Coordinates of C-alpha atoms in Angstrom, one line a residue:
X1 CA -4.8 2.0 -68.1
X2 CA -1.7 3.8 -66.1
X3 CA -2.9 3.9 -62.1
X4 CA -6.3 2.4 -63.1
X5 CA -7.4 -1.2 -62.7
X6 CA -10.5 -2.6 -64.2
X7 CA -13.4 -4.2 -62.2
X8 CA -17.0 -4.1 -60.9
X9 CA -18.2 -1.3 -59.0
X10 CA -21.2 -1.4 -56.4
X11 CA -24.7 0.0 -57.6
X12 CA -25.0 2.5 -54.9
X13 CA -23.3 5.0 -52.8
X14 CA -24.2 6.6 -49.1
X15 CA -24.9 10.1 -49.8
X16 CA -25.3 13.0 -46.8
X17 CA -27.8 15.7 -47.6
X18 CA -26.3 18.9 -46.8
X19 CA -29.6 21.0 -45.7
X20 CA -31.0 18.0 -43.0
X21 CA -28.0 15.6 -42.8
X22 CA -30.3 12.7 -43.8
X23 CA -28.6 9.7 -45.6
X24 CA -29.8 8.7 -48.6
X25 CA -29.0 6.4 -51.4
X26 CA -28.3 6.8 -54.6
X27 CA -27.5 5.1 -58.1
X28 CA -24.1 7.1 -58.9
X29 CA -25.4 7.7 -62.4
X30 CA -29.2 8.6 -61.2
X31 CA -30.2 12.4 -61.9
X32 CA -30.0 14.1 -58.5
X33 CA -33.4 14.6 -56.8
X34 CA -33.7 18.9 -57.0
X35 CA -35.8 21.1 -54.5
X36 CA -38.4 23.3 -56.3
X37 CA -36.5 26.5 -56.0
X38 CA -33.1 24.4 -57.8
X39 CA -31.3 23.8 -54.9
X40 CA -30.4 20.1 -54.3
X41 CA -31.6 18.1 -51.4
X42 CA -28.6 15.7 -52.6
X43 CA -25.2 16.9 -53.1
X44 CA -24.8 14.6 -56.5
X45 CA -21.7 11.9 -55.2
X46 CA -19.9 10.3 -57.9
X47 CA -22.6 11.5 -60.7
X48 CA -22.2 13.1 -64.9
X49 CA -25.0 15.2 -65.0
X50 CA -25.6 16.5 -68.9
X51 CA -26.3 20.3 -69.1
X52 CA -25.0 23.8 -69.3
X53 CA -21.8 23.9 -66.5
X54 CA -22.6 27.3 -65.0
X55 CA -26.9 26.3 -64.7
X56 CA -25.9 23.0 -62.9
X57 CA -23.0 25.1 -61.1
X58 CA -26.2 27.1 -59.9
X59 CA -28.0 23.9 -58.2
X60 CA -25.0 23.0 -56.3
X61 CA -24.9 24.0 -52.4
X62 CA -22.4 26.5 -51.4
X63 CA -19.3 25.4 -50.1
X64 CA -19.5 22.0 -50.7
X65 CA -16.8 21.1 -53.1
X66 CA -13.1 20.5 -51.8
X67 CA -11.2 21.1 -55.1
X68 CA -12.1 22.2 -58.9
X69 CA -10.4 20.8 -62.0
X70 CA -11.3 22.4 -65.0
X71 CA -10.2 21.6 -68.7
X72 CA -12.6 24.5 -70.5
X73 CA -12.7 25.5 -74.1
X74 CA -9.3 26.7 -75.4
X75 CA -10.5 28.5 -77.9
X76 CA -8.1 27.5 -80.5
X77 CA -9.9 29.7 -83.6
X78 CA -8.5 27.8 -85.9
X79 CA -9.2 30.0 -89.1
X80 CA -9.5 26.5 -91.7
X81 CA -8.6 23.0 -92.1
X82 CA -4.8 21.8 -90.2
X83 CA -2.9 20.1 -93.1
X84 CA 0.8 18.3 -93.0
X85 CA 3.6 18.6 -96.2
X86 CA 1.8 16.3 -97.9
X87 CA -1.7 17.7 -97.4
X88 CA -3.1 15.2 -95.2
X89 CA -5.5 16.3 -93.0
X90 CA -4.6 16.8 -89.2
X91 CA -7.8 15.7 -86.5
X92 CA -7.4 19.1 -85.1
X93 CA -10.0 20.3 -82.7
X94 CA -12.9 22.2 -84.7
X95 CA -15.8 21.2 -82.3
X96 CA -18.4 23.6 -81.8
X97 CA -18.0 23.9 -77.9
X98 CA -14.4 25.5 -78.8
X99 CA -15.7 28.1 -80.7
X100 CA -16.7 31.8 -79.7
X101 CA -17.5 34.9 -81.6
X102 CA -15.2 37.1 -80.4
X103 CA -12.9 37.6 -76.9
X104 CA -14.8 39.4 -75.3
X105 CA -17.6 36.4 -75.9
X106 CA -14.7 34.1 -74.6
X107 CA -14.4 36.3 -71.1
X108 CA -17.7 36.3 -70.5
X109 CA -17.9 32.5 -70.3
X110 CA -15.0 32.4 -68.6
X111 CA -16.2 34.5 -65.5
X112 CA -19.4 32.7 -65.7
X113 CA -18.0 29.5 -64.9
X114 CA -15.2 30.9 -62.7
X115 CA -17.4 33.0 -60.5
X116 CA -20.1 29.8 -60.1
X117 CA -17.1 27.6 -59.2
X118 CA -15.5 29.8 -56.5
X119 CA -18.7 29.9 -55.0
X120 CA -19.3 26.1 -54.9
X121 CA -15.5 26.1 -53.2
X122 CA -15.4 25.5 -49.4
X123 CA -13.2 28.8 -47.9
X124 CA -9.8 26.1 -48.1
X125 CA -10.8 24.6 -51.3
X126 CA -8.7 25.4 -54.8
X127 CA -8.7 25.0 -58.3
X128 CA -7.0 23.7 -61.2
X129 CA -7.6 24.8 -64.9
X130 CA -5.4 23.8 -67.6
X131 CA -4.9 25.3 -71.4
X132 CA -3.0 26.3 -73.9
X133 CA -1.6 29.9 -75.3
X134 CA -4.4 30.4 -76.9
X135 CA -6.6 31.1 -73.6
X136 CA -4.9 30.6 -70.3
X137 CA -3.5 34.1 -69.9
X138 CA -7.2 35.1 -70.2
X139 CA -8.2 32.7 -67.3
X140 CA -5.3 33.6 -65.4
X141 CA -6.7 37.2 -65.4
X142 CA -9.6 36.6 -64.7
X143 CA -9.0 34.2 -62.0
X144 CA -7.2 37.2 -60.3
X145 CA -10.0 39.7 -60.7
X146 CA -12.4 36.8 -59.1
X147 CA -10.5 36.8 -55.9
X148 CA -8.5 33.4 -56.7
X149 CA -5.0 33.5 -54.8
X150 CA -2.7 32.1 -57.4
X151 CA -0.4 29.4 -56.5
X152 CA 1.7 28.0 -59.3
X153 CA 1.7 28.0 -62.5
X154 CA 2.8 24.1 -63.7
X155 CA 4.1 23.2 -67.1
X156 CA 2.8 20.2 -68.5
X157 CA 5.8 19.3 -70.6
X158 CA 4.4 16.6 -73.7
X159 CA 6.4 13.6 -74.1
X160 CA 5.1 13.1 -77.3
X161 CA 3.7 16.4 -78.8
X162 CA 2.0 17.5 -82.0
X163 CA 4.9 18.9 -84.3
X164 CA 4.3 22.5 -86.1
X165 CA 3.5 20.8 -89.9
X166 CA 4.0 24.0 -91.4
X167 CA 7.1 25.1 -89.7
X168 CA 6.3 28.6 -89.0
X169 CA 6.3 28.1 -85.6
X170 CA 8.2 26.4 -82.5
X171 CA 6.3 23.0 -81.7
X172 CA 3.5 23.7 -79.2
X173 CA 4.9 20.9 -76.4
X174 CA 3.7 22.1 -73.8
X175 CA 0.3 23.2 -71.8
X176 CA -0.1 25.5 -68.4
X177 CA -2.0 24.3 -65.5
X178 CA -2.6 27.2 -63.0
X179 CA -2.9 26.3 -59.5
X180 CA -5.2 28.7 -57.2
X181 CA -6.4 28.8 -53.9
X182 CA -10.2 30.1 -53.5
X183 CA -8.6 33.1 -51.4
X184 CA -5.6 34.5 -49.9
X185 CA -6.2 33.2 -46.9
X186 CA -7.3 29.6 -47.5
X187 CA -5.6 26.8 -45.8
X188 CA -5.1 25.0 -49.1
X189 CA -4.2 21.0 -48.8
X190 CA -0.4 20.7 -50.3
X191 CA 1.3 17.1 -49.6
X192 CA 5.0 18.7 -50.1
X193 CA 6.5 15.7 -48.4
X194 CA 4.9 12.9 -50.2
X195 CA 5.4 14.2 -53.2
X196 CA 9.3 15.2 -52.5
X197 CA 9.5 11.3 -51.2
X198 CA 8.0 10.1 -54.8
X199 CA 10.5 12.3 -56.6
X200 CA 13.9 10.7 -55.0
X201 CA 14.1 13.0 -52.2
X202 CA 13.7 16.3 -54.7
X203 CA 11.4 19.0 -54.5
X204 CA 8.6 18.5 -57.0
X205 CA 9.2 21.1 -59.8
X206 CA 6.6 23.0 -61.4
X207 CA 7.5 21.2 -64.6
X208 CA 6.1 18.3 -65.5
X209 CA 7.6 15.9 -68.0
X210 CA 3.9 13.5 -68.7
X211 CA 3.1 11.5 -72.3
X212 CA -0.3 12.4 -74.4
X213 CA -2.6 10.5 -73.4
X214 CA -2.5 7.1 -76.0
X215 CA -3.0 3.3 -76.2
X216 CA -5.4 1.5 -74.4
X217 CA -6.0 4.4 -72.3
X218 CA -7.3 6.5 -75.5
X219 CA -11.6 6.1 -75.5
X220 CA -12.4 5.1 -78.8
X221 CA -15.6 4.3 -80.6
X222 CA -16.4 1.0 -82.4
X223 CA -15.1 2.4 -85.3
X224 CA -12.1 2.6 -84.1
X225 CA -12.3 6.9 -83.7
X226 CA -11.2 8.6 -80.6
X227 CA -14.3 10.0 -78.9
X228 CA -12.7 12.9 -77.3
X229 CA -10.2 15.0 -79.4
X230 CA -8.3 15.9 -76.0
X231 CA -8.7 13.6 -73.5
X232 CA -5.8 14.2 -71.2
X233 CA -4.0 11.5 -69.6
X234 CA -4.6 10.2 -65.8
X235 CA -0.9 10.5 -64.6
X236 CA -1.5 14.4 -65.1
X237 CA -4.7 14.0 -62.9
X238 CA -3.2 11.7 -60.9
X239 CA -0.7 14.1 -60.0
X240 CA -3.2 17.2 -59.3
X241 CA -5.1 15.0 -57.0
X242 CA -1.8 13.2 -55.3
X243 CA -0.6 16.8 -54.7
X244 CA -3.8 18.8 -53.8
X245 CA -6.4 16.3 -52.3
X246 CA -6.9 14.2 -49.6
X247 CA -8.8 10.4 -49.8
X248 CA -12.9 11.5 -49.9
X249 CA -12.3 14.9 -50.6
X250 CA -14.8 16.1 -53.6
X251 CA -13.3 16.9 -56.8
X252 CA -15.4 18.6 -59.6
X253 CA -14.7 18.8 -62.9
X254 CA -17.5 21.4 -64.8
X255 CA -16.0 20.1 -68.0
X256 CA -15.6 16.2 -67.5
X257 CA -15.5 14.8 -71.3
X258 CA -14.8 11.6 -71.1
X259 CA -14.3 11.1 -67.6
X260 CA -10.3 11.4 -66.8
X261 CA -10.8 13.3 -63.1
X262 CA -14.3 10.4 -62.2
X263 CA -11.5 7.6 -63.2
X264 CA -8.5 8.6 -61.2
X265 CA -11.0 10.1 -58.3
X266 CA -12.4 6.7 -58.2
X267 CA -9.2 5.1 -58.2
X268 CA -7.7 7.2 -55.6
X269 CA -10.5 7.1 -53.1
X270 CA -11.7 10.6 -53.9
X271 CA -15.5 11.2 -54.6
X272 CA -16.4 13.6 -58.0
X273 CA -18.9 15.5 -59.2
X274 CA -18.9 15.6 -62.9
X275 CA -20.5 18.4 -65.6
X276 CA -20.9 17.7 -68.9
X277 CA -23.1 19.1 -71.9
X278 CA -22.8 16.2 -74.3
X279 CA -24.7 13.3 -73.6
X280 CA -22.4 10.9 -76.1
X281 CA -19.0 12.1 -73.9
X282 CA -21.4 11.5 -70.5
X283 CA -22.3 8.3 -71.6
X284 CA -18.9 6.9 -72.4
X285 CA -17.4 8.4 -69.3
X286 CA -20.2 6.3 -67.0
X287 CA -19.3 3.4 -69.0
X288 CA -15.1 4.1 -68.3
X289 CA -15.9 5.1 -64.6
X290 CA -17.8 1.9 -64.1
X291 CA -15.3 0.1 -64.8
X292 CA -12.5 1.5 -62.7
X293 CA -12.0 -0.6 -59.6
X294 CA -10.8 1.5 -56.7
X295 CA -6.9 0.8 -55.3
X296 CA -6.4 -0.2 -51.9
X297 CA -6.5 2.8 -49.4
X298 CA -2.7 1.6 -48.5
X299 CA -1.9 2.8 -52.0
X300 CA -3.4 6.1 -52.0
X301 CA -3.9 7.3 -48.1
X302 CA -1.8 10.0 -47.4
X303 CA 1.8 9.8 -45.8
X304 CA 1.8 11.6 -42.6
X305 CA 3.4 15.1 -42.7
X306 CA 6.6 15.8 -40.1
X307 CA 4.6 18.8 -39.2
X308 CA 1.6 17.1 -37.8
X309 CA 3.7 14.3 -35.8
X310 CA 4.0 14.9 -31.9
X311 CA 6.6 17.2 -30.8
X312 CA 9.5 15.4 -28.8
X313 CA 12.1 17.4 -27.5
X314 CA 16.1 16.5 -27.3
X315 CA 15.6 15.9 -23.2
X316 CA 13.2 13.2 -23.8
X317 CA 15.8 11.0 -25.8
X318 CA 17.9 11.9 -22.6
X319 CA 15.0 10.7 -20.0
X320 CA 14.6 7.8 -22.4
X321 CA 17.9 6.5 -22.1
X322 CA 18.6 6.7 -25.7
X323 CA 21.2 8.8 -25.3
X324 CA 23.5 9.7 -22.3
X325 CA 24.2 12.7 -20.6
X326 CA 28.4 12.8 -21.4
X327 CA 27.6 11.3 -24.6
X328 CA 29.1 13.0 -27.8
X329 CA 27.6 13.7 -31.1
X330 CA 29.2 14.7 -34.3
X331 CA 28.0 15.4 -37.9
X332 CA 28.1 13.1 -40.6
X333 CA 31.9 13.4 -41.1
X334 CA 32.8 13.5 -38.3
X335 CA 34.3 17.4 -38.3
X336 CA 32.7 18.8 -35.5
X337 CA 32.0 17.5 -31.8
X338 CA 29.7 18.5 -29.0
X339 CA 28.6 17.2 -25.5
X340 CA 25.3 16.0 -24.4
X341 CA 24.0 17.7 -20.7
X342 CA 22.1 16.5 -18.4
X343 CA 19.5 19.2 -19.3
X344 CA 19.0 18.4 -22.9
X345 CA 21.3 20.9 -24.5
X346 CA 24.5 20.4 -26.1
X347 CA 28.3 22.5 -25.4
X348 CA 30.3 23.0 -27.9
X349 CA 33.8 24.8 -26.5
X350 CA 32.1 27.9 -24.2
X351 CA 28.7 27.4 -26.2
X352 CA 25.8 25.8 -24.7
X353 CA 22.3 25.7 -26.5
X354 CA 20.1 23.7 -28.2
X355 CA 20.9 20.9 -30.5
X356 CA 19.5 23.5 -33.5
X357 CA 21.5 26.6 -32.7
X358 CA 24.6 24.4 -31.2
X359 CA 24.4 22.7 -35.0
X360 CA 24.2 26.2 -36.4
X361 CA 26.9 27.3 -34.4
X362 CA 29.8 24.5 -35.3
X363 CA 28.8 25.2 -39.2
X364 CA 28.7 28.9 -39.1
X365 CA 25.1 29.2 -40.2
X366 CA 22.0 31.4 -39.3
X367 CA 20.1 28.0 -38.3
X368 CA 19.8 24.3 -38.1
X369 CA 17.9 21.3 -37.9
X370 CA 19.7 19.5 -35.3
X371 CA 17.8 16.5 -35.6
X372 CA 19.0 15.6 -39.3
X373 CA 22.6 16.9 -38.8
X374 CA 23.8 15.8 -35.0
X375 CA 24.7 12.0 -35.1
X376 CA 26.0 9.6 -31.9
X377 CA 28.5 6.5 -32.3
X378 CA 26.8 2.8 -31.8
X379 CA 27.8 -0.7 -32.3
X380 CA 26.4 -0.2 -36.4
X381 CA 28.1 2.7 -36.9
X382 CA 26.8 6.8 -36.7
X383 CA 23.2 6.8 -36.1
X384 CA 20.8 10.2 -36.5
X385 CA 19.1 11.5 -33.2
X386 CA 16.4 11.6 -36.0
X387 CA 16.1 7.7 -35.7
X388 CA 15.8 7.7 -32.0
X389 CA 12.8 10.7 -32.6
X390 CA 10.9 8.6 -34.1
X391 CA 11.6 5.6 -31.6
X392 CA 10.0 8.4 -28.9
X393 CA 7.3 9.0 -31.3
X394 CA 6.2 5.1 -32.0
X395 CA 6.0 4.8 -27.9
X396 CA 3.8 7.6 -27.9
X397 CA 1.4 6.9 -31.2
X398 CA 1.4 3.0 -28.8
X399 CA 0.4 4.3 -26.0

């Protein structure tokens, strides 16, 4: 089951009610306990609830949710019945809930949703919506006209995609996730550092080479029939959540199926809200959540960001004694040379400044980070004044 393990899961879970900060607790599958005029007393933790998306939207408190992921209705309008070269029939999706009467039918729904999402969205919160050509340009636009602040648009690259049977097309491998903050000015959560460390030191790209989901991850029935026609695979959700969430952040999904963003919330130590109009997809996507025992928080907490450790300046490695004022440091091969003063700063030839603009200096370049280019000589060879940093830094998180 990819990142998932199997397991027991406790009955209950500590809820805080927004309006009177009163705990309470709650089954996890129990219908949430509604005020007369529809607004909950409970904010519904770790819950399906069956109904119409944008109604239950309505009974959720204001900015209460820390990030949306929404896998709507494509709207695929298939005109007839999918068939390969040798007229077999293709399980294409011809549900009801994927058909509309008309665009214009499509937009309407579409702002529906979108507008009762954004307003469910704390002011830093964002969303994710995937889909296809078919409808995502229409979201996209939408999106916009709703205030959304776009923030990438990702390519989900298929491993393992449908091919074109009639071969009037290209082969449709790939689906668009858009990425949006609730506003232009929302502090939206981004772990650029964890994910560059996951991805051998390399900026995550905005394309993203992931399988279909299949195998024992596919739901099926006792028939052996997959209950969802596009269940999409956790590593996908994995990767939304991994990249845009922190551990016991709130993640809704207004169009949960058969569970995908409740599993790999539950996994990763994230709490969900799920929406869902079909009770048969509900029901199986309690019974797959249920089963999902959470990961230890060392696997999932996040990796602390450069940004947020204390700042130590280049004199405190001096007062430290880590390095020496007379000392020398050079770069990595050894091409350029500078003294260490007393004062912190470096002198190369004439030049004095710091080690950022000294580095800058000896390469010729508008700036530098000192810290990752300026190396001194020990016993074990060139060490980075990065290392000692972060000695500085592990006497100061001691103390």
């Amino acid at each position: 089951m990819g990142i998932l393990r199997t397991g027991t899961t406790s009955a209950a879970v500590r809820i805080q009610v927004p309006r009177t900060g009163r705990p309470a607790l709650q089954s996890p599958i129990k219908a949430p306990r509604l005020e007369a005029a529809g607004l909950p007393l409970e904010l519904p933790l770790d819950q399906v609830l069956v109904g119409d998306c944008v109604a239950a939207l309505e009974r959720l408190p204001p900015a209460s949710v820390d990030l949306v992921f929404a896998d709507p209705p494509y709207n695929l309008q298939l005109g007839g019945d999918l068939r390969r070269p040798d007229d077999s029939l293709v399980d294409a999706v011809d549900d009801d809930w994927d058909k509309f009467s008309s665009f214009a039918d499509y937009d309407a729904f579409t702002r529906a949703w979108l507008t009762a999402c954004r307003r469910v969205l704390k002011p830093d919160g964002a969303l994710w919506v995937i889909g296809s050509y078919h409808n995502i340009f229409r979201v996209g636009s939408i999106l916009q006209d709703l205030g959304f602040w776009m923030l990438n648009d990702i390519v989900w690259r298929k491993a393992n995609p449908m091919p074109n049977f009639r071969g009037r097309r290209f082969t449709n491998a790939h689906e668009t996730l858009i990425w949006a903050a609730r506003g232009a000015s929302s502090k939206y959560t981004f772990h650029y550092e964890a994910l560059k460390g996951g991805n051998d030191d390399l900026q995550m790209r905005s394309d993203w080479y992931l399988p279909l989901c299949t195998g024992e991850e596919r739901l099926k029935d006792d028939a052996g029939v997959k209950v969802h026609p596009t269940q999409k695979p956790e590593a996908l959700l994995a990767r939304v959540m991994l990249s845009a969430s922190n551990p016991g952040d709130v993640i809704l999904d207004p169009f949960f199926g058969t569970g995908t963003t409740g599993a790999v919330a539950k996994a990763l130590g994230r709490r969900f809200i799920g929406l869902e109009r079909d009770p048969a997809y509900a029901a199986a996507a309690r019974k797959r959540i249920a089963a999902i025992e959470p990961l230890p928080p060392e696997a999932y907490s996040t990796a602390p960001s450069k940004r947020s450790e204390p700042r130590v300046p280049f004199l405190s490695l001096v007062e430290a004694g880590l390095v020496k004022a007379g000392e020398s440091v050079t770069d990595e091969k050894r091409r350029h040379k500078a003294t260490i003063r007393a004062d912190g700063t470096l002198m190369l030839g004439p030049a004095v400044g710091s080690i950022h603009k000294v580095g800058a200096l000896a390469q010729g370049l508008p700036s530098c980070n000192g810290w990752t280019f300026w190396h001194v000589d020990r016993p074990a060879g060139l060490m980075l004044l990065d290392v000692l940093r972060g000695e500085i830094r592990a006497q100061m998180t001691a103390a």
